[in-house]
């Protein structure tokens, strides 16, 4: 059974942010978020891994911020709400349709006359989240740029910016 929501829900931030989805991997890990793409809970994330199954859940990938370039125009798919309540970018406005197929959330984003599908699922028995993008229609080339927002914290905690430094090692 699939759950489907159109623009009447997806285009209303309060409504779309109050609807949530959840994918699990069977060993304590999960991915979760809102239909709007807005993170409203500390437990939302693209990869919350059970590093010591079934406990020891750690947020590793918070979300993806995607930008579609189509016909010379940039369309931001992400939605963020900042501390001062500003919503920017407002990618939820581009959601044509959201469906939940089993436990796989699927978004269709309308970028002018192009339509892009985004699908999320987790591999059972592994701390792996997959995100697949599929171009459903376009009359011109499309470029997709993706930025991964990563973290490493206990999923009950929150990350504080001041004094925190990420170390990245090339391997």
PDB file of C-alpha atoms in Angstrom:
ATOM      1  CA  UNK A   1       0.000   0.000   0.000  1.00  0.00           C
ATOM      2  CA  UNK A   2       1.371   3.403  -0.965  1.00  0.00           C
ATOM      3  CA  UNK A   3       0.654   6.674   0.808  1.00  0.00           C
ATOM      4  CA  UNK A   4       0.472   9.613  -1.595  1.00  0.00           C
ATOM      5  CA  UNK A   5       0.443  13.373  -1.021  1.00  0.00           C
ATOM      6  CA  UNK A   6       0.162  16.090  -3.643  1.00  0.00           C
ATOM      7  CA  UNK A   7       0.923  19.815  -3.735  1.00  0.00           C
ATOM      8  CA  UNK A   8      -1.942  20.648  -1.372  1.00  0.00           C
ATOM      9  CA  UNK A   9       0.036  18.992   1.452  1.00  0.00           C
ATOM     10  CA  UNK A  10       3.610  19.226   0.163  1.00  0.00           C
ATOM     11  CA  UNK A  11       3.320  22.914  -0.737  1.00  0.00           C
ATOM     12  CA  UNK A  12       2.174  23.882   2.763  1.00  0.00           C
ATOM     13  CA  UNK A  13       5.256  23.978   5.003  1.00  0.00           C
ATOM     14  CA  UNK A  14       3.429  23.506   8.311  1.00  0.00           C
ATOM     15  CA  UNK A  15       1.505  20.522   6.974  1.00  0.00           C
ATOM     16  CA  UNK A  16       4.418  18.923   5.104  1.00  0.00           C
ATOM     17  CA  UNK A  17       6.757  19.398   8.083  1.00  0.00           C
ATOM     18  CA  UNK A  18       4.262  17.639  10.366  1.00  0.00           C
ATOM     19  CA  UNK A  19       4.242  14.500   8.184  1.00  0.00           C
ATOM     20  CA  UNK A  20       7.206  12.188   8.817  1.00  0.00           C
ATOM     21  CA  UNK A  21       8.776   9.140   7.184  1.00  0.00           C
ATOM     22  CA  UNK A  22      11.051   6.403   8.576  1.00  0.00           C
ATOM     23  CA  UNK A  23      13.297   3.768   6.962  1.00  0.00           C
ATOM     24  CA  UNK A  24      14.994   1.094   9.081  1.00  0.00           C
ATOM     25  CA  UNK A  25      17.773  -1.427   8.487  1.00  0.00           C
ATOM     26  CA  UNK A  26      16.730  -4.187  10.917  1.00  0.00           C
ATOM     27  CA  UNK A  27      19.781  -3.755  13.189  1.00  0.00           C
ATOM     28  CA  UNK A  28      18.785  -0.581  15.017  1.00  0.00           C
ATOM     29  CA  UNK A  29      19.771   2.014  12.404  1.00  0.00           C
ATOM     30  CA  UNK A  30      17.393   4.295  10.584  1.00  0.00           C
ATOM     31  CA  UNK A  31      16.811   7.268   8.312  1.00  0.00           C
ATOM     32  CA  UNK A  32      13.967   9.682   9.044  1.00  0.00           C
ATOM     33  CA  UNK A  33      12.694  13.122   8.202  1.00  0.00           C
ATOM     34  CA  UNK A  34       9.670  15.099   7.103  1.00  0.00           C
ATOM     35  CA  UNK A  35       7.829  15.241   3.804  1.00  0.00           C
ATOM     36  CA  UNK A  36       8.997  18.868   3.466  1.00  0.00           C
ATOM     37  CA  UNK A  37      12.652  17.850   3.825  1.00  0.00           C
ATOM     38  CA  UNK A  38      12.848  20.095   6.889  1.00  0.00           C
ATOM     39  CA  UNK A  39      14.602  18.568   9.900  1.00  0.00           C
ATOM     40  CA  UNK A  40      12.375  19.229  12.909  1.00  0.00           C
ATOM     41  CA  UNK A  41      13.776  16.757  15.463  1.00  0.00           C
ATOM     42  CA  UNK A  42      17.259  15.851  16.671  1.00  0.00           C
ATOM     43  CA  UNK A  43      16.419  12.283  15.598  1.00  0.00           C
ATOM     44  CA  UNK A  44      15.988  13.196  11.945  1.00  0.00           C
ATOM     45  CA  UNK A  45      18.850  12.185   9.709  1.00  0.00           C
ATOM     46  CA  UNK A  46      19.751  10.362   6.551  1.00  0.00           C
ATOM     47  CA  UNK A  47      21.972   7.848   8.359  1.00  0.00           C
ATOM     48  CA  UNK A  48      21.565   7.134  12.050  1.00  0.00           C
ATOM     49  CA  UNK A  49      23.728   4.051  12.426  1.00  0.00           C
ATOM     50  CA  UNK A  50      23.613   1.496  15.236  1.00  0.00           C
ATOM     51  CA  UNK A  51      27.379   1.187  15.554  1.00  0.00           C
ATOM     52  CA  UNK A  52      26.959  -1.329  18.403  1.00  0.00           C
ATOM     53  CA  UNK A  53      23.678  -3.016  17.368  1.00  0.00           C
ATOM     54  CA  UNK A  54      21.021  -2.646  18.481  1.00  0.00           C
ATOM     55  CA  UNK A  55      22.223   0.278  20.629  1.00  0.00           C
ATOM     56  CA  UNK A  56      24.884   2.951  20.177  1.00  0.00           C
ATOM     57  CA  UNK A  57      22.959   4.938  17.590  1.00  0.00           C
ATOM     58  CA  UNK A  58      25.091   7.675  16.030  1.00  0.00           C
ATOM     59  CA  UNK A  59      23.998  10.360  13.572  1.00  0.00           C
ATOM     60  CA  UNK A  60      26.501  10.226  10.706  1.00  0.00           C
ATOM     61  CA  UNK A  61      24.744  11.878   7.736  1.00  0.00           C
ATOM     62  CA  UNK A  62      22.294  14.618   8.618  1.00  0.00           C
ATOM     63  CA  UNK A  63      20.907  15.405   5.168  1.00  0.00           C
ATOM     64  CA  UNK A  64      21.656  16.230   1.570  1.00  0.00           C
ATOM     65  CA  UNK A  65      21.287  19.706   0.108  1.00  0.00           C
ATOM     66  CA  UNK A  66      20.622  19.409  -3.616  1.00  0.00           C
ATOM     67  CA  UNK A  67      20.576  22.009  -6.367  1.00  0.00           C
ATOM     68  CA  UNK A  68      19.231  21.292  -9.839  1.00  0.00           C
ATOM     69  CA  UNK A  69      20.449  23.439 -12.721  1.00  0.00           C
ATOM     70  CA  UNK A  70      17.961  23.310 -15.560  1.00  0.00           C
ATOM     71  CA  UNK A  71      17.626  25.609 -18.536  1.00  0.00           C
ATOM     72  CA  UNK A  72      20.020  28.131 -16.934  1.00  0.00           C
ATOM     73  CA  UNK A  73      18.068  28.349 -13.659  1.00  0.00           C
ATOM     74  CA  UNK A  74      19.107  26.934 -10.270  1.00  0.00           C
ATOM     75  CA  UNK A  75      16.385  25.140  -8.293  1.00  0.00           C
ATOM     76  CA  UNK A  76      17.232  24.280  -4.676  1.00  0.00           C
ATOM     77  CA  UNK A  77      15.472  21.142  -3.446  1.00  0.00           C
ATOM     78  CA  UNK A  78      16.467  21.471   0.228  1.00  0.00           C
ATOM     79  CA  UNK A  79      14.420  23.180   2.920  1.00  0.00           C
ATOM     80  CA  UNK A  80      16.041  24.687   6.022  1.00  0.00           C
ATOM     81  CA  UNK A  81      14.604  26.675   8.924  1.00  0.00           C
ATOM     82  CA  UNK A  82      17.150  28.841  10.724  1.00  0.00           C
ATOM     83  CA  UNK A  83      17.274  30.019  14.362  1.00  0.00           C
ATOM     84  CA  UNK A  84      15.480  33.278  13.493  1.00  0.00           C
ATOM     85  CA  UNK A  85      12.621  31.218  11.901  1.00  0.00           C
ATOM     86  CA  UNK A  86      13.663  32.167   8.346  1.00  0.00           C
ATOM     87  CA  UNK A  87      13.004  29.353   5.867  1.00  0.00           C
ATOM     88  CA  UNK A  88      15.700  29.352   3.191  1.00  0.00           C
ATOM     89  CA  UNK A  89      15.955  27.619   0.854  1.00  0.00           C
ATOM     90  CA  UNK A  90      12.304  26.638   0.415  1.00  0.00           C
ATOM     91  CA  UNK A  91      12.622  23.529  -1.728  1.00  0.00           C
ATOM     92  CA  UNK A  92       9.364  22.121  -0.368  1.00  0.00           C
ATOM     93  CA  UNK A  93       7.624  24.455  -2.846  1.00  0.00           C
ATOM     94  CA  UNK A  94       9.018  22.321  -5.696  1.00  0.00           C
ATOM     95  CA  UNK A  95       7.533  19.048  -4.415  1.00  0.00           C
ATOM     96  CA  UNK A  96       4.947  17.939  -6.948  1.00  0.00           C
ATOM     97  CA  UNK A  97       4.195  14.687  -5.158  1.00  0.00           C
ATOM     98  CA  UNK A  98       5.352  12.591  -2.212  1.00  0.00           C
ATOM     99  CA  UNK A  99       4.689   8.880  -1.918  1.00  0.00           C
ATOM    100  CA  UNK A 100       5.617   6.353   0.709  1.00  0.00           C
ATOM    101  CA  UNK A 101       6.078   3.023  -1.051  1.00  0.00           C
ATOM    102  CA  UNK A 102       6.340   0.531   1.774  1.00  0.00           C
ATOM    103  CA  UNK A 103       9.039   2.225   3.849  1.00  0.00           C
ATOM    104  CA  UNK A 104      10.661   4.034   0.917  1.00  0.00           C
ATOM    105  CA  UNK A 105       9.905   7.758   0.716  1.00  0.00           C
ATOM    106  CA  UNK A 106       9.747   9.093  -2.851  1.00  0.00           C
ATOM    107  CA  UNK A 107       9.588  12.752  -3.864  1.00  0.00           C
ATOM    108  CA  UNK A 108       8.842  14.189  -7.308  1.00  0.00           C
ATOM    109  CA  UNK A 109      10.315  17.677  -7.690  1.00  0.00           C
ATOM    110  CA  UNK A 110       9.060  19.961 -10.477  1.00  0.00           C
ATOM    111  CA  UNK A 111      11.824  22.268 -11.707  1.00  0.00           C
ATOM    112  CA  UNK A 112      10.066  24.286 -14.407  1.00  0.00           C
ATOM    113  CA  UNK A 113       8.923  21.582 -16.873  1.00  0.00           C
ATOM    114  CA  UNK A 114      11.496  19.028 -15.645  1.00  0.00           C
ATOM    115  CA  UNK A 115      10.508  16.351 -13.138  1.00  0.00           C
ATOM    116  CA  UNK A 116      13.077  14.708 -10.855  1.00  0.00           C
ATOM    117  CA  UNK A 117      12.408  11.730  -8.608  1.00  0.00           C
ATOM    118  CA  UNK A 118      14.281  11.232  -5.309  1.00  0.00           C
ATOM    119  CA  UNK A 119      13.994   7.881  -3.507  1.00  0.00           C
ATOM    120  CA  UNK A 120      15.495   6.795  -0.157  1.00  0.00           C
ATOM    121  CA  UNK A 121      15.909   3.301   1.290  1.00  0.00           C
ATOM    122  CA  UNK A 122      18.184   1.403   3.658  1.00  0.00           C
ATOM    123  CA  UNK A 123      19.995  -1.861   3.128  1.00  0.00           C
ATOM    124  CA  UNK A 124      18.733  -4.492   5.553  1.00  0.00           C
ATOM    125  CA  UNK A 125      21.411  -5.661   8.001  1.00  0.00           C
ATOM    126  CA  UNK A 126      23.803  -2.804   7.139  1.00  0.00           C
ATOM    127  CA  UNK A 127      24.316   0.796   8.204  1.00  0.00           C
ATOM    128  CA  UNK A 128      23.828   1.999   4.637  1.00  0.00           C
ATOM    129  CA  UNK A 129      21.302   4.487   3.290  1.00  0.00           C
ATOM    130  CA  UNK A 130      20.757   4.800  -0.449  1.00  0.00           C
ATOM    131  CA  UNK A 131      19.473   7.875  -2.266  1.00  0.00           C
ATOM    132  CA  UNK A 132      18.605   7.543  -5.934  1.00  0.00           C
ATOM    133  CA  UNK A 133      17.717  10.388  -8.276  1.00  0.00           C
ATOM    134  CA  UNK A 134      15.953   9.681 -11.551  1.00  0.00           C
ATOM    135  CA  UNK A 135      15.109  12.242 -14.200  1.00  0.00           C
ATOM    136  CA  UNK A 136      11.522  11.550 -15.257  1.00  0.00           C
ATOM    137  CA  UNK A 137      11.222  14.302 -17.862  1.00  0.00           C
ATOM    138  CA  UNK A 138      13.179  17.276 -19.217  1.00  0.00           C
ATOM    139  CA  UNK A 139      13.549  18.989 -22.577  1.00  0.00           C
ATOM    140  CA  UNK A 140      17.121  20.128 -21.831  1.00  0.00           C
ATOM    141  CA  UNK A 141      20.124  18.776 -19.887  1.00  0.00           C
ATOM    142  CA  UNK A 142      19.919  18.762 -16.090  1.00  0.00           C
ATOM    143  CA  UNK A 143      22.824  19.097 -13.657  1.00  0.00           C
ATOM    144  CA  UNK A 144      22.400  17.916 -10.074  1.00  0.00           C
ATOM    145  CA  UNK A 145      24.799  19.144  -7.370  1.00  0.00           C
ATOM    146  CA  UNK A 146      24.643  17.439  -3.971  1.00  0.00           C
ATOM    147  CA  UNK A 147      26.231  18.524  -0.683  1.00  0.00           C
ATOM    148  CA  UNK A 148      26.227  16.003   2.159  1.00  0.00           C
ATOM    149  CA  UNK A 149      25.866  17.470   5.642  1.00  0.00           C
ATOM    150  CA  UNK A 150      27.735  15.086   7.927  1.00  0.00           C
ATOM    151  CA  UNK A 151      27.986  14.811  11.671  1.00  0.00           C
ATOM    152  CA  UNK A 152      29.150  12.354  14.317  1.00  0.00           C
ATOM    153  CA  UNK A 153      27.083  12.537  17.475  1.00  0.00           C
ATOM    154  CA  UNK A 154      24.935  10.369  19.697  1.00  0.00           C
ATOM    155  CA  UNK A 155      21.431  10.585  18.303  1.00  0.00           C
ATOM    156  CA  UNK A 156      20.075  11.854  21.654  1.00  0.00           C
ATOM    157  CA  UNK A 157      22.532  14.790  21.670  1.00  0.00           C
ATOM    158  CA  UNK A 158      22.707  18.004  19.677  1.00  0.00           C
ATOM    159  CA  UNK A 159      25.698  19.535  17.934  1.00  0.00           C
ATOM    160  CA  UNK A 160      26.877  22.944  19.056  1.00  0.00           C
ATOM    161  CA  UNK A 161      28.892  25.094  16.649  1.00  0.00           C
ATOM    162  CA  UNK A 162      31.187  27.196  18.849  1.00  0.00           C
ATOM    163  CA  UNK A 163      34.570  25.546  19.316  1.00  0.00           C
ATOM    164  CA  UNK A 164      33.672  22.444  17.316  1.00  0.00           C
ATOM    165  CA  UNK A 165      36.027  21.609  14.454  1.00  0.00           C
ATOM    166  CA  UNK A 166      35.642  18.801  11.972  1.00  0.00           C
ATOM    167  CA  UNK A 167      38.759  16.956  10.943  1.00  0.00           C
ATOM    168  CA  UNK A 168      38.797  15.438   7.479  1.00  0.00           C
ATOM    169  CA  UNK A 169      41.530  12.977   6.574  1.00  0.00           C
ATOM    170  CA  UNK A 170      42.220  12.059   2.995  1.00  0.00           C
ATOM    171  CA  UNK A 171      42.383   8.261   2.600  1.00  0.00           C
TER     172      UNK A 171
END
